Amino acid sequence: MPEELNEKIKLAVEILAKAKNAVVFTGAGISAESGIPTFRGEDGLWKKYDPEEVASIHGFRRNPRAFWEFSFELMKKTSAEPNPAHYAIAELEKMGIVKAVITQNIDMLHQKAGSKKVYELHGSTEKLDCLDCGKEYDREDFIDFLQKMEPPQCKFCGSMLVKPRVVLFGEPLPTKVLYGAIEESRRADAFIVVGSSLVVYPAAELPYIAKSNGAKMIMVNYEPTVADHIFDVVIYGKAGQILPRIVEEVKRIKRFS
Ligand code: APR
Ligand code: ZN
């Protein structure tokens, strides 16, 4: 690895080895190496699909089929497995360095990799709700529809407006999750962003909250973001390669301290 990258990894390792309350904040980029497409950047999903049509609450109410076709496209990949970046973060939690993971992703790969405290700012596909009669469902209730890649229909009122509990554009974030994530960001002494373009609010506010409360800031992303200037260390690269390197070095330091 080039000298400059080694230097940056060393800085990140020093910050993490001293951290008592580190928080990791992730976006779609951390799941890219698990085969799940990101939204922005070169071949991002928003280049192919109109988010207003397939990922907004107004679009969903107008035409749920467009949302489901987009989701089935994604779901074909979302049986994905965690990659080394997810496992590295779970390892940092086991070592008592990372206290919480705040993710914008709905793929549940952090939990699959062993992370315990995960704030899912944009929800997940575990639960679904009928927007017409309010009936709550588990994902298993519709496994037949989902396996056939057919839009689910409410078993109670017949409505086609059955929506997974993911946050679409135009919807509020789950309040309890957001407040918890804000609290974790305020308390963090180290805040690591992995694989996010930091352009979607209110999620993108959290690094600024951590920074203004004195956290040491580390960014690991494939390309520059609008927020790079607030970070103490900015490492451009693939999370699946960089994160395990950082964790191995932290473990080495901890062993000898
Ligand atoms: N390793 C690290 N970073 C990566 C990798 C990788 N292997 N692959 C891509 N990236 C970076 C990209 O360069 C990009 O900056 O990850 C970032 C992903 O940014 P987005 O696609 O904008 O995803 P995200 O920041 O999570 O989007 C936030 O927008 O569309 C909504 O609700 C959706 O939760 C999503 C939110
Ligand atoms: Zn219903």
CSV table of C-alpha atoms and ligand atoms in Angstrom, one decimal:
chain,number,residue,atom,x,y,z
A,1,MET,CA,0.0,0.0,0.0
A,2,PRO,CA,1.4,3.5,-0.9
A,3,GLU,CA,3.2,5.3,2.0
A,4,GLU,CA,0.6,8.0,2.2
A,5,LEU,CA,-2.2,5.4,2.8
A,6,ASN,CA,-0.1,3.7,5.5
A,7,GLU,CA,0.4,7.0,7.2
A,8,LYS,CA,-3.4,7.6,7.2
A,9,ILE,CA,-4.2,4.1,8.5
A,10,LYS,CA,-1.7,4.7,11.3
A,11,LEU,CA,-3.5,7.9,12.3
A,12,ALA,CA,-6.9,6.2,12.3
A,13,VAL,CA,-5.4,3.3,14.3
A,14,GLU,CA,-4.0,5.8,16.9
A,15,ILE,CA,-7.4,7.5,17.3
A,16,LEU,CA,-9.3,4.1,17.7
A,17,ALA,CA,-6.7,2.6,20.1
A,18,LYS,CA,-7.4,5.5,22.5
A,19,ALA,CA,-11.2,5.7,21.9
A,20,LYS,CA,-13.6,4.6,24.7
A,21,ASN,CA,-16.8,5.6,22.9
A,22,ALA,CA,-16.3,5.2,19.2
A,23,VAL,CA,-19.4,5.3,16.9
A,24,VAL,CA,-19.5,3.9,13.3
A,25,PHE,CA,-21.8,5.6,10.8
A,26,THR,CA,-22.3,3.6,7.5
A,27,GLY,CA,-24.0,4.0,4.1
A,28,ALA,CA,-24.5,2.0,1.0
A,29,GLY,CA,-20.8,1.9,0.2
A,30,ILE,CA,-20.0,-0.5,3.1
A,31,SER,CA,-22.4,-3.1,1.4
A,32,ALA,CA,-21.1,-2.5,-2.1
A,33,GLU,CA,-18.5,-5.4,-1.7
A,34,SER,CA,-21.5,-7.6,-0.6
A,35,GLY,CA,-22.9,-7.1,-4.1
A,36,ILE,CA,-25.5,-4.5,-3.1
A,37,PRO,CA,-25.5,-1.5,-5.5
A,38,THR,CA,-25.0,2.0,-4.1
A,39,PHE,CA,-27.4,4.9,-4.9
A,40,ARG,CA,-24.9,7.6,-6.1
A,41,GLY,CA,-21.5,7.6,-7.8
A,42,GLU,CA,-20.6,6.0,-11.2
A,43,ASP,CA,-23.2,3.2,-11.6
A,44,GLY,CA,-25.5,4.3,-8.7
A,45,LEU,CA,-29.1,3.2,-8.7
A,46,TRP,CA,-30.3,6.8,-9.0
A,47,LYS,CA,-28.7,6.9,-12.4
A,48,LYS,CA,-31.1,4.1,-13.6
A,49,TYR,CA,-34.2,4.8,-11.4
A,50,ASP,CA,-36.1,8.0,-10.5
A,51,PRO,CA,-36.1,8.0,-6.6
A,52,GLU,CA,-39.3,10.1,-6.7
A,53,GLU,CA,-41.0,7.3,-8.5
A,54,VAL,CA,-39.5,4.2,-6.8
A,55,ALA,CA,-38.4,5.4,-3.4
A,56,SER,CA,-40.7,8.2,-2.2
A,57,ILE,CA,-43.9,7.8,-0.2
A,58,HIS,CA,-45.9,9.8,-2.8
A,59,GLY,CA,-44.6,7.5,-5.6
A,60,PHE,CA,-45.5,4.5,-3.5
A,61,ARG,CA,-49.1,5.6,-2.9
A,62,ARG,CA,-49.4,6.4,-6.6
A,63,ASN,CA,-48.0,3.2,-7.9
A,64,PRO,CA,-46.7,0.6,-5.4
A,65,ARG,CA,-45.8,-1.8,-8.3
A,66,ALA,CA,-42.9,0.6,-9.3
A,67,PHE,CA,-41.5,0.5,-5.8
A,68,TRP,CA,-41.8,-3.3,-5.6
A,69,GLU,CA,-40.1,-3.9,-9.0
A,70,PHE,CA,-37.2,-1.6,-7.9
A,71,SER,CA,-37.1,-3.5,-4.5
A,72,PHE,CA,-37.1,-7.0,-6.2
A,73,GLU,CA,-34.2,-5.7,-8.3
A,74,LEU,CA,-32.4,-4.9,-5.1
A,75,MET,CA,-33.6,-8.0,-3.2
A,76,LYS,CA,-32.1,-10.2,-5.8
A,77,LYS,CA,-28.8,-9.0,-4.3
A,78,THR,CA,-29.9,-8.4,-0.7
A,79,SER,CA,-29.6,-12.0,0.2
A,80,ALA,CA,-26.0,-10.8,0.3
A,81,GLU,CA,-23.6,-11.8,3.1
A,82,PRO,CA,-21.7,-9.4,5.3
A,83,ASN,CA,-18.2,-8.5,3.9
A,84,PRO,CA,-14.9,-8.1,5.8
A,85,ALA,CA,-15.8,-4.4,6.6
A,86,HIS,CA,-19.0,-5.5,8.5
A,87,TYR,CA,-17.0,-8.1,10.4
A,88,ALA,CA,-14.2,-5.6,11.2
A,89,ILE,CA,-16.8,-3.2,12.8
A,90,ALA,CA,-18.4,-6.0,14.8
A,91,GLU,CA,-14.8,-6.9,16.1
A,92,LEU,CA,-14.3,-3.3,17.2
A,93,GLU,CA,-17.5,-3.5,19.2
A,94,LYS,CA,-16.4,-6.8,20.8
A,95,MET,CA,-13.1,-5.1,21.8
A,96,GLY,CA,-15.2,-2.5,23.6
A,97,ILE,CA,-14.0,0.3,21.3
A,98,VAL,CA,-17.1,0.8,19.2
A,99,LYS,CA,-20.2,1.4,21.3
A,100,ALA,CA,-22.8,1.7,18.5
A,101,VAL,CA,-23.3,1.4,14.7
A,102,ILE,CA,-25.6,4.0,13.0
A,103,THR,CA,-26.5,2.8,9.5
A,104,GLN,CA,-28.5,4.2,6.7
A,105,ASN,CA,-28.7,0.8,5.1
A,106,ILE,CA,-31.7,-1.5,5.3
A,107,ASP,CA,-29.8,-4.7,4.5
A,108,MET,CA,-29.3,-5.8,8.2
A,109,LEU,CA,-25.7,-6.9,7.3
A,110,HIS,CA,-24.3,-5.3,10.4
A,111,GLN,CA,-26.5,-7.6,12.6
A,112,LYS,CA,-25.6,-10.6,10.4
A,113,ALA,CA,-21.9,-9.8,11.0
A,114,GLY,CA,-22.4,-9.8,14.8
A,115,SER,CA,-22.8,-6.1,15.6
A,116,LYS,CA,-25.2,-5.8,18.6
A,117,LYS,CA,-26.1,-2.1,19.0
A,118,VAL,CA,-27.3,-1.0,15.5
A,119,TYR,CA,-29.4,2.1,14.8
A,120,GLU,CA,-31.2,1.6,11.5
A,121,LEU,CA,-32.0,5.2,10.6
A,122,HIS,CA,-33.9,4.2,7.4
A,123,GLY,CA,-35.6,1.1,8.9
A,124,SER,CA,-35.4,-2.4,7.5
A,125,THR,CA,-37.5,-4.9,5.6
A,126,GLU,CA,-38.3,-7.0,8.7
A,127,LYS,CA,-41.8,-5.5,9.1
A,128,LEU,CA,-44.5,-4.3,6.7
A,129,ASP,CA,-47.6,-2.2,7.2
A,130,CYS,CA,-50.8,-1.9,5.2
A,131,LEU,CA,-51.2,1.9,4.6
A,132,ASP,CA,-55.0,1.5,4.2
A,133,CYS,CA,-56.1,-0.6,7.3
A,134,GLY,CA,-52.9,-0.3,9.4
A,135,LYS,CA,-52.5,-4.1,9.7
A,136,GLU,CA,-48.9,-4.9,10.7
A,137,TYR,CA,-47.1,-7.8,9.1
A,138,ASP,CA,-43.8,-9.7,9.5
A,139,ARG,CA,-41.6,-10.3,6.4
A,140,GLU,CA,-42.4,-14.1,6.7
A,141,ASP,CA,-46.2,-13.3,6.3
A,142,PHE,CA,-45.4,-12.4,2.7
A,143,ILE,CA,-42.6,-14.8,1.9
A,144,ASP,CA,-44.8,-16.4,-0.8
A,145,PHE,CA,-45.3,-13.1,-2.6
A,146,LEU,CA,-41.6,-12.1,-2.2
A,147,GLN,CA,-40.3,-15.5,-3.4
A,148,LYS,CA,-42.5,-15.1,-6.5
A,149,MET,CA,-41.4,-11.4,-6.7
A,150,GLU,CA,-45.0,-10.3,-6.6
A,151,PRO,CA,-46.2,-7.1,-4.9
A,152,PRO,CA,-47.9,-8.2,-1.6
A,153,GLN,CA,-51.6,-7.6,-1.1
A,154,CYS,CA,-53.1,-7.0,2.4
A,155,LYS,CA,-54.6,-10.3,3.7
A,156,PHE,CA,-57.0,-8.2,5.7
A,157,CYS,CA,-58.4,-5.5,3.4
A,158,GLY,CA,-57.1,-6.5,0.0
A,159,SER,CA,-55.1,-3.2,-0.4
A,160,MET,CA,-52.0,-3.2,-2.6
A,161,LEU,CA,-50.5,-0.5,-0.3
A,162,VAL,CA,-48.5,-2.9,1.8
A,163,LYS,CA,-45.2,-1.1,2.5
A,164,PRO,CA,-42.0,-2.4,4.3
A,165,ARG,CA,-41.0,-0.3,7.3
A,166,VAL,CA,-38.2,1.4,5.4
A,167,VAL,CA,-38.0,5.2,5.3
A,168,LEU,CA,-38.9,6.5,1.8
A,169,PHE,CA,-38.2,10.1,0.7
A,170,GLY,CA,-40.9,12.3,2.1
A,171,GLU,CA,-41.2,10.2,5.3
A,172,PRO,CA,-39.9,11.0,8.8
A,173,LEU,CA,-37.2,8.9,10.3
A,174,PRO,CA,-38.2,6.6,13.3
A,175,THR,CA,-38.1,9.1,16.1
A,176,LYS,CA,-36.7,6.8,18.8
A,177,VAL,CA,-33.9,5.6,16.5
A,178,LEU,CA,-33.0,9.1,15.4
A,179,TYR,CA,-32.9,10.5,18.9
A,180,GLY,CA,-30.8,7.5,20.0
A,181,ALA,CA,-28.4,8.1,17.1
A,182,ILE,CA,-28.1,11.8,17.9
A,183,GLU,CA,-27.3,10.9,21.6
A,184,GLU,CA,-24.6,8.4,20.5
A,185,SER,CA,-23.1,11.0,18.1
A,186,ARG,CA,-23.0,13.6,20.8
A,187,ARG,CA,-21.2,11.2,23.2
A,188,ALA,CA,-18.7,9.8,20.7
A,189,ASP,CA,-15.0,10.5,21.2
A,190,ALA,CA,-14.3,9.0,17.8
A,191,PHE,CA,-16.7,8.9,14.8
A,192,ILE,CA,-16.0,6.8,11.8
A,193,VAL,CA,-18.0,7.2,8.6
A,194,VAL,CA,-17.8,4.3,6.1
A,195,GLY,CA,-19.3,4.3,2.6
A,196,SER,CA,-21.6,7.3,2.6
A,197,SER,CA,-21.8,10.3,0.3
A,198,LEU,CA,-23.3,12.3,3.3
A,199,VAL,CA,-25.9,14.1,1.2
A,200,VAL,CA,-29.1,12.8,2.7
A,201,TYR,CA,-30.5,14.6,5.8
A,202,PRO,CA,-31.2,14.3,8.6
A,203,ALA,CA,-28.7,11.3,8.7
A,204,ALA,CA,-25.9,13.4,7.2
A,205,GLU,CA,-26.2,15.8,10.2
A,206,LEU,CA,-24.8,13.2,12.6
A,207,PRO,CA,-21.1,13.5,11.7
A,208,TYR,CA,-21.4,17.3,12.3
A,209,ILE,CA,-23.0,16.7,15.7
A,210,ALA,CA,-20.1,14.4,16.6
A,211,LYS,CA,-17.5,16.8,15.4
A,212,SER,CA,-19.0,19.8,17.3
A,213,ASN,CA,-18.9,17.7,20.5
A,214,GLY,CA,-15.2,17.0,20.1
A,215,ALA,CA,-15.1,13.6,18.4
A,216,LYS,CA,-12.0,12.6,16.4
A,217,MET,CA,-13.3,12.1,12.9
A,218,ILE,CA,-12.3,9.3,10.5
A,219,MET,CA,-13.7,8.9,6.9
A,220,VAL,CA,-13.3,5.7,4.9
A,221,ASN,CA,-14.9,6.2,1.5
A,222,TYR,CA,-14.2,5.2,-2.1
A,223,GLU,CA,-14.3,8.8,-3.3
A,224,PRO,CA,-14.4,12.3,-1.9
A,225,THR,CA,-17.5,13.6,-0.2
A,226,VAL,CA,-18.9,17.0,0.5
A,227,ALA,CA,-18.0,16.7,4.2
A,228,ASP,CA,-14.3,15.5,3.9
A,229,HIS,CA,-13.1,18.9,5.4
A,230,ILE,CA,-14.6,18.1,8.8
A,231,PHE,CA,-12.5,14.8,9.2
A,232,ASP,CA,-9.2,14.4,10.9
A,233,VAL,CA,-8.3,11.4,8.7
A,234,VAL,CA,-9.8,10.8,5.2
A,235,ILE,CA,-9.0,7.4,3.6
A,236,TYR,CA,-10.1,6.8,0.0
A,237,GLY,CA,-10.5,3.1,-0.8
A,238,LYS,CA,-12.6,0.1,-0.4
A,239,ALA,CA,-14.1,-0.5,3.0
A,240,GLY,CA,-13.6,-4.3,2.7
A,241,GLN,CA,-9.9,-3.8,2.4
A,242,ILE,CA,-9.3,-0.7,4.6
A,243,LEU,CA,-11.3,-1.7,7.7
A,244,PRO,CA,-9.8,-5.1,8.4
A,245,ARG,CA,-6.3,-3.5,8.0
A,246,ILE,CA,-7.2,-0.9,10.7
A,247,VAL,CA,-8.7,-3.5,13.0
A,248,GLU,CA,-5.6,-5.8,12.7
A,249,GLU,CA,-3.3,-2.8,13.7
A,250,VAL,CA,-5.6,-1.8,16.6
A,251,LYS,CA,-5.5,-5.4,17.9
A,252,ARG,CA,-1.7,-5.4,17.6
A,253,ILE,CA,-1.4,-2.2,19.6
A,254,LYS,CA,-3.9,-3.3,22.2
A,255,ARG,CA,-2.0,-6.6,22.7
A,256,PHE,CA,1.2,-4.7,23.6
A,257,SER,CA,-0.3,-1.9,25.6
B,1,APR,N1,-16.0,1.1,0.0
B,1,APR,C1,-16.1,2.3,0.5
B,1,APR,N2,-16.9,3.3,0.0
B,1,APR,C2,-17.6,2.9,-1.1
B,1,APR,C3,-17.5,1.6,-1.7
B,1,APR,C4,-16.6,0.7,-1.1
B,1,APR,N3,-16.4,-0.6,-1.6
B,1,APR,N4,-18.3,1.6,-2.9
B,1,APR,C5,-18.9,2.8,-2.9
B,1,APR,N5,-18.5,3.6,-1.9
B,1,APR,C6,-18.9,5.0,-1.6
B,1,APR,C7,-19.3,5.8,-2.8
B,1,APR,O1,-18.1,6.4,-3.4
B,1,APR,C8,-20.3,6.8,-2.3
B,1,APR,O2,-19.7,8.0,-1.9
B,1,APR,O3,-20.1,4.9,-0.8
B,1,APR,C9,-20.8,6.1,-1.0
B,1,APR,C10,-22.3,5.6,-1.2
B,1,APR,O4,-23.0,6.8,-1.3
B,1,APR,P1,-24.6,6.7,-1.6
B,1,APR,O5,-24.8,5.7,-2.8
B,1,APR,O6,-25.1,8.1,-1.7
B,1,APR,O7,-25.2,6.0,-0.4
B,1,APR,P2,-25.7,6.6,1.0
B,1,APR,O8,-24.7,7.7,1.4
B,1,APR,O9,-25.8,5.5,1.9
B,1,APR,O10,-27.1,7.2,0.7
B,1,APR,C11,-27.9,7.7,1.8
B,1,APR,O11,-29.7,8.0,0.3
B,1,APR,O12,-31.0,7.2,-1.4
B,1,APR,C12,-31.0,7.3,-0.1
B,1,APR,O13,-32.1,6.1,1.5
B,1,APR,C13,-31.0,6.0,0.6
B,1,APR,O14,-29.9,5.4,2.7
B,1,APR,C14,-29.7,6.0,1.4
B,1,APR,C15,-29.3,7.4,1.5
B,2,ZN,ZN,-55.1,-3.7,4.8
